[in-house]
Tab-separated table of C-alpha atoms and ligand atoms in Angstrom:
chain	number	residue	atom	x	y	z
A	1	UNK	CA	226.816	-31.877	-82.847
A	2	UNK	CA	226.026	-30.632	-78.698
A	3	UNK	CA	223.668	-32.899	-76.689
A	4	UNK	CA	220.334	-30.484	-75.644
A	5	UNK	CA	219.348	-31.650	-72.163
A	6	UNK	CA	215.848	-29.856	-72.091
A	7	UNK	CA	213.555	-29.390	-69.032
A	8	UNK	CA	209.991	-28.826	-69.994
A	9	UNK	CA	208.086	-27.618	-66.726
A	10	UNK	CA	204.631	-27.733	-68.205
A	11	UNK	CA	202.377	-25.954	-65.773
A	12	UNK	CA	204.186	-26.138	-62.597
A	13	UNK	CA	205.991	-24.018	-60.213
A	14	UNK	CA	204.857	-20.507	-58.755
A	15	UNK	CA	208.024	-17.787	-59.196
A	16	UNK	CA	209.079	-18.487	-55.542
A	17	UNK	CA	209.366	-22.147	-56.771
A	18	UNK	CA	210.572	-21.537	-59.575
A	19	UNK	CA	213.515	-19.562	-58.376
A	20	UNK	CA	214.335	-22.208	-55.403
A	21	UNK	CA	214.737	-25.120	-58.468
A	22	UNK	CA	217.203	-22.939	-60.575
A	23	UNK	CA	219.326	-21.895	-57.785
A	24	UNK	CA	219.842	-25.629	-56.484
A	25	UNK	CA	220.318	-26.557	-59.944
A	26	UNK	CA	223.077	-23.654	-60.051
A	27	UNK	CA	224.908	-25.399	-57.170
A	28	UNK	CA	224.567	-28.441	-58.955
A	29	UNK	CA	225.939	-27.530	-62.272
A	30	UNK	CA	228.548	-24.625	-62.047
A	31	UNK	CA	229.255	-25.126	-65.531
A	32	UNK	CA	227.220	-27.135	-68.563
A	33	UNK	CA	229.776	-29.536	-70.231
A	34	UNK	CA	231.580	-28.496	-73.581
A	35	UNK	CA	229.663	-30.805	-75.443
A	36	UNK	CA	225.547	-30.259	-74.749
A	37	UNK	CA	223.105	-27.138	-74.001
A	38	UNK	CA	220.374	-27.022	-71.058
A	39	UNK	CA	217.289	-25.546	-71.098
A	40	UNK	CA	214.582	-24.345	-68.952
A	41	UNK	CA	210.701	-24.125	-70.459
A	42	UNK	CA	209.168	-22.831	-67.559
A	43	UNK	CA	205.668	-21.648	-67.075
A	44	UNK	CA	205.093	-17.676	-68.574
A	45	UNK	CA	204.532	-16.366	-65.442
A	46	UNK	CA	208.256	-17.517	-64.169
A	47	UNK	CA	210.023	-16.768	-67.256
A	48	UNK	CA	211.357	-13.192	-66.552
A	49	UNK	CA	212.151	-14.452	-62.617
A	50	UNK	CA	214.180	-17.486	-64.007
A	51	UNK	CA	215.756	-15.571	-66.883
A	52	UNK	CA	217.165	-13.527	-63.545
A	53	UNK	CA	218.954	-16.678	-61.888
A	54	UNK	CA	219.110	-18.591	-64.827
A	55	UNK	CA	222.649	-20.842	-63.828
A	56	UNK	CA	225.082	-20.047	-66.059
A	57	UNK	CA	225.376	-21.411	-69.874
A	58	UNK	CA	221.718	-22.539	-69.200
A	59	UNK	CA	218.878	-21.651	-71.828
A	60	UNK	CA	215.260	-20.613	-71.204
A	61	UNK	CA	212.512	-20.997	-73.673
A	62	UNK	CA	208.950	-20.726	-73.641
A	63	UNK	CA	206.642	-23.700	-74.225
A	64	UNK	CA	204.317	-22.268	-76.533
A	65	UNK	CA	203.320	-18.968	-78.671
A	66	UNK	CA	201.294	-17.433	-81.228
A	67	UNK	CA	202.228	-17.009	-84.581
A	68	UNK	CA	201.425	-13.452	-84.785
A	69	UNK	CA	203.433	-10.628	-84.320
A	70	UNK	CA	201.002	-8.648	-81.892
A	71	UNK	CA	197.039	-8.356	-81.865
A	72	UNK	CA	193.649	-9.224	-80.492
A	73	UNK	CA	194.595	-12.754	-79.190
A	74	UNK	CA	193.268	-13.268	-75.531
A	75	UNK	CA	195.348	-15.479	-73.555
A	76	UNK	CA	198.252	-15.523	-76.298
A	77	UNK	CA	201.769	-15.066	-76.030
A	78	UNK	CA	203.829	-13.566	-78.790
A	79	UNK	CA	207.744	-14.491	-79.938
A	80	UNK	CA	208.736	-10.616	-79.194
A	81	UNK	CA	207.391	-11.366	-75.528
A	82	UNK	CA	209.625	-14.251	-74.936
A	83	UNK	CA	212.398	-12.557	-76.324
A	84	UNK	CA	211.264	-9.975	-73.486
A	85	UNK	CA	211.579	-12.650	-71.140
A	86	UNK	CA	215.083	-13.774	-71.916
A	87	UNK	CA	213.795	-16.668	-73.800
A	88	UNK	CA	215.388	-18.136	-77.219
A	89	UNK	CA	213.406	-21.234	-77.154
A	90	UNK	CA	210.130	-22.462	-77.930
A	91	UNK	CA	208.762	-25.514	-77.862
A	92	UNK	CA	205.787	-26.044	-80.605
A	93	UNK	CA	203.575	-28.773	-80.955
A	94	UNK	CA	204.223	-30.586	-77.557
A	95	UNK	CA	201.583	-33.773	-77.768
A	96	UNK	CA	199.935	-32.286	-74.483
A	97	UNK	CA	198.967	-28.779	-76.953
A	98	UNK	CA	198.011	-31.409	-79.899
A	99	UNK	CA	195.336	-33.433	-77.575
A	100	UNK	CA	194.220	-31.112	-74.817
A	101	UNK	CA	194.129	-27.767	-76.777
A	102	UNK	CA	193.552	-29.361	-80.217
A	103	UNK	CA	196.307	-27.848	-82.132
A	104	UNK	CA	196.533	-29.207	-85.847
A	105	UNK	CA	199.442	-30.105	-87.432
A	106	UNK	CA	199.194	-26.959	-89.382
A	107	UNK	CA	198.963	-24.550	-86.445
A	108	UNK	CA	201.847	-25.706	-85.518
A	109	UNK	CA	203.688	-25.804	-88.570
A	110	UNK	CA	202.409	-21.888	-88.503
A	111	UNK	CA	204.407	-21.860	-84.804
A	112	UNK	CA	207.139	-23.382	-85.980
A	113	UNK	CA	207.740	-21.138	-88.322
A	114	UNK	CA	206.884	-17.979	-87.284
A	115	UNK	CA	209.088	-18.301	-84.305
A	116	UNK	CA	212.262	-19.672	-86.515
A	117	UNK	CA	211.656	-16.682	-88.350
A	118	UNK	CA	211.365	-13.999	-85.183
A	119	UNK	CA	214.593	-15.346	-84.068
A	120	UNK	CA	213.593	-17.889	-81.750
A	121	UNK	CA	215.009	-21.514	-82.055
A	122	UNK	CA	212.062	-24.095	-81.543
A	123	UNK	CA	212.165	-27.919	-80.272
A	124	UNK	CA	209.261	-29.058	-82.664
A	125	UNK	CA	207.545	-32.237	-81.079
A	126	UNK	CA	206.344	-35.555	-82.826
A	127	UNK	CA	205.366	-38.674	-81.515
A	128	UNK	CA	202.139	-41.452	-82.233
A	129	UNK	CA	199.704	-42.505	-79.508
A	130	UNK	CA	199.303	-45.977	-78.558
A	131	UNK	CA	196.176	-46.372	-80.895
A	132	UNK	CA	198.326	-45.414	-83.930
A	133	UNK	CA	201.677	-47.413	-83.196
A	134	UNK	CA	199.429	-50.359	-82.269
A	135	UNK	CA	197.800	-50.079	-85.603
A	136	UNK	CA	200.732	-49.358	-87.472
A	137	UNK	CA	200.804	-45.786	-88.201
A	138	UNK	CA	204.212	-44.927	-86.616
A	139	UNK	CA	205.866	-43.687	-89.787
A	140	UNK	CA	202.904	-42.270	-91.114
A	141	UNK	CA	201.982	-40.134	-88.042
A	142	UNK	CA	205.642	-39.093	-87.783
A	143	UNK	CA	205.876	-38.380	-91.214
A	144	UNK	CA	203.016	-36.004	-91.227
A	145	UNK	CA	203.979	-34.348	-88.581
A	146	UNK	CA	207.215	-33.227	-89.592
A	147	UNK	CA	206.331	-32.742	-92.932
A	148	UNK	CA	202.984	-30.433	-92.053
A	149	UNK	CA	205.330	-29.080	-89.018
A	150	UNK	CA	208.138	-27.916	-90.987
A	151	UNK	CA	205.922	-26.742	-94.031
A	152	UNK	CA	206.775	-23.073	-94.038
A	153	UNK	CA	210.653	-23.262	-92.719
A	154	UNK	CA	212.706	-21.965	-95.665
A	155	UNK	CA	216.182	-21.618	-94.745
A	156	UNK	CA	217.351	-22.331	-91.365
A	157	UNK	CA	220.462	-23.369	-89.615
A	158	UNK	CA	220.650	-27.164	-87.811
A	159	UNK	CA	221.409	-25.521	-84.383
A	160	UNK	CA	217.779	-23.340	-84.431
A	161	UNK	CA	215.620	-26.404	-85.081
A	162	UNK	CA	215.514	-29.828	-82.568
A	163	UNK	CA	212.515	-32.063	-83.309
A	164	UNK	CA	211.176	-34.163	-79.863
A	165	UNK	CA	210.655	-37.508	-80.263
A	166	UNK	CA	208.116	-37.745	-77.642
A	167	UNK	CA	205.933	-41.321	-77.961
A	168	UNK	CA	202.777	-39.946	-76.309
A	169	UNK	CA	202.421	-43.740	-74.423
A	170	UNK	CA	205.866	-42.820	-72.883
A	171	UNK	CA	204.854	-39.316	-71.223
A	172	UNK	CA	204.495	-39.057	-68.118
A	173	UNK	CA	203.202	-42.964	-67.223
A	174	UNK	CA	206.953	-43.897	-66.355
A	175	UNK	CA	206.927	-46.239	-69.390
A	176	UNK	CA	210.195	-45.335	-71.107
A	177	UNK	CA	210.398	-46.727	-74.895
A	178	UNK	CA	212.699	-49.338	-75.231
A	179	UNK	CA	215.830	-49.188	-77.275
A	180	UNK	CA	214.917	-50.931	-80.555
A	181	UNK	CA	211.801	-48.582	-80.097
A	182	UNK	CA	213.737	-45.437	-79.855
A	183	UNK	CA	216.064	-46.444	-82.082
A	184	UNK	CA	213.939	-47.128	-85.184
A	185	UNK	CA	211.807	-43.624	-84.800
A	186	UNK	CA	214.993	-41.457	-84.708
A	187	UNK	CA	216.164	-43.439	-87.533
A	188	UNK	CA	213.205	-42.909	-89.307
A	189	UNK	CA	213.149	-39.394	-88.151
A	190	UNK	CA	216.335	-38.296	-89.130
A	191	UNK	CA	215.756	-40.049	-93.149
A	192	UNK	CA	212.704	-37.572	-93.039
A	193	UNK	CA	215.313	-34.701	-92.517
A	194	UNK	CA	217.337	-35.319	-94.711
A	195	UNK	CA	214.907	-35.489	-96.931
A	196	UNK	CA	213.733	-32.598	-96.357
A	197	UNK	CA	216.934	-30.832	-95.920
A	198	UNK	CA	219.014	-32.742	-97.853
A	199	UNK	CA	222.683	-30.304	-96.909
A	200	UNK	CA	221.865	-29.919	-93.265
A	201	UNK	CA	219.119	-32.627	-92.327
A	202	UNK	CA	222.018	-34.918	-90.658
A	203	UNK	CA	223.247	-31.696	-88.396
A	204	UNK	CA	219.532	-31.434	-86.842
A	205	UNK	CA	219.018	-32.863	-83.157
A	206	UNK	CA	216.665	-34.894	-82.275
A	207	UNK	CA	216.261	-35.591	-79.099
A	208	UNK	CA	213.715	-38.475	-77.328
A	209	UNK	CA	210.880	-37.701	-74.617
A	210	UNK	CA	208.886	-39.973	-72.291
A	211	UNK	CA	209.251	-40.814	-69.057
A	212	UNK	CA	213.030	-39.679	-69.068
A	213	UNK	CA	214.961	-40.595	-65.448
A	214	UNK	CA	218.424	-39.807	-64.022
A	215	UNK	CA	218.683	-43.794	-64.273
A	216	UNK	CA	217.880	-44.153	-67.582
A	217	UNK	CA	218.846	-40.830	-69.397
A	218	UNK	CA	222.703	-42.378	-70.174
A	219	UNK	CA	221.772	-45.255	-72.117
A	220	UNK	CA	218.993	-43.628	-73.955
A	221	UNK	CA	221.388	-40.691	-74.997
A	222	UNK	CA	223.714	-43.568	-75.788
A	223	UNK	CA	221.714	-44.521	-78.791
A	224	UNK	CA	222.115	-43.690	-82.721
A	225	UNK	CA	220.565	-40.315	-83.415
A	226	UNK	CA	220.169	-39.218	-79.909
A	227	UNK	CA	220.839	-36.014	-79.492
A	228	UNK	CA	219.542	-34.947	-76.194
A	229	UNK	CA	216.449	-35.351	-74.268
A	230	UNK	CA	213.217	-33.474	-73.472
A	231	UNK	CA	212.119	-33.926	-69.929
A	232	UNK	CA	209.141	-33.478	-68.025
A	233	UNK	CA	208.338	-34.967	-64.731
A	234	UNK	CA	212.031	-35.946	-63.652
A	235	UNK	CA	212.622	-32.290	-64.568
A	236	UNK	CA	210.799	-30.049	-62.044
A	237	UNK	CA	213.482	-31.250	-59.224
A	238	UNK	CA	217.163	-30.072	-59.370
A	239	UNK	CA	218.354	-33.621	-57.720
A	240	UNK	CA	217.130	-35.446	-60.931
A	241	UNK	CA	217.554	-32.638	-63.789
A	242	UNK	CA	221.347	-31.855	-62.894
A	243	UNK	CA	221.853	-35.839	-62.895
A	244	UNK	CA	219.910	-35.937	-66.447
A	245	UNK	CA	221.834	-32.804	-67.803
A	246	UNK	CA	225.278	-34.092	-66.454
A	247	UNK	CA	224.740	-37.648	-67.532
B	1	PGA	P1	207.823	-37.218	-68.771
B	1	PGA	O1	207.583	-35.623	-69.821
B	1	PGA	O2	209.222	-36.625	-68.838
B	1	PGA	O3	207.261	-36.395	-67.642
B	1	PGA	O4	207.290	-38.289	-69.566
B	1	PGA	C1	207.899	-35.402	-70.844
B	1	PGA	C2	207.495	-34.311	-71.786
B	1	PGA	O5	205.795	-33.984	-71.946
B	1	PGA	O6	208.036	-33.688	-72.576
């Protein structure tokens, strides 16, 4: 299975900044190694411009979409619009969407199924808050987010869906989960995936996200059941993301 090294730019970068970062990444990464895929999740406004200067072999993704073909949904972005801008991927259920914008497990599941049915590959994000972890709910939260998040997904190719395990307490905090914590969660995600998809569950990628940096990525991707990373802060600069992508 190929690794997936993904950059989530969140609400950062104007057009000029986005294009400059991609040009710097192109210079640093003339070719993506054969054992991995690299994807950039840029803000909507920069997607089209990014598609023009995407480093060779990189893929482009949106950070969100709405699960309807089109319609009166002010402020939302459709799957067709993302594809039109050169996207092959979309994120679903990032913890910032869940906590700041109130996205429910059900809506995340609708987005996941709809985007897959309409030809985008999806990274479905799951993860517990610190309070949930301290309350012993790690497995309960992940199981529920996966069960409802994958509810409408019927037949799917393993390479079209990835799960990102992102403990909320490790996102943007500089506090990376330790190897035992990552192993425990990823082993549990793997078991849930095999239960849900007996034929392909072992082939679905599970990414880790939360304060991944150039100096910790190698040890993280060396762990069992870690098949890539979803990187926020350290993906904003070509210097650090190129080191991560090539780790
Ligand atoms: P971070 O963000 O790398 O800045 O912790 C990760 C994410 O939100 O996907």
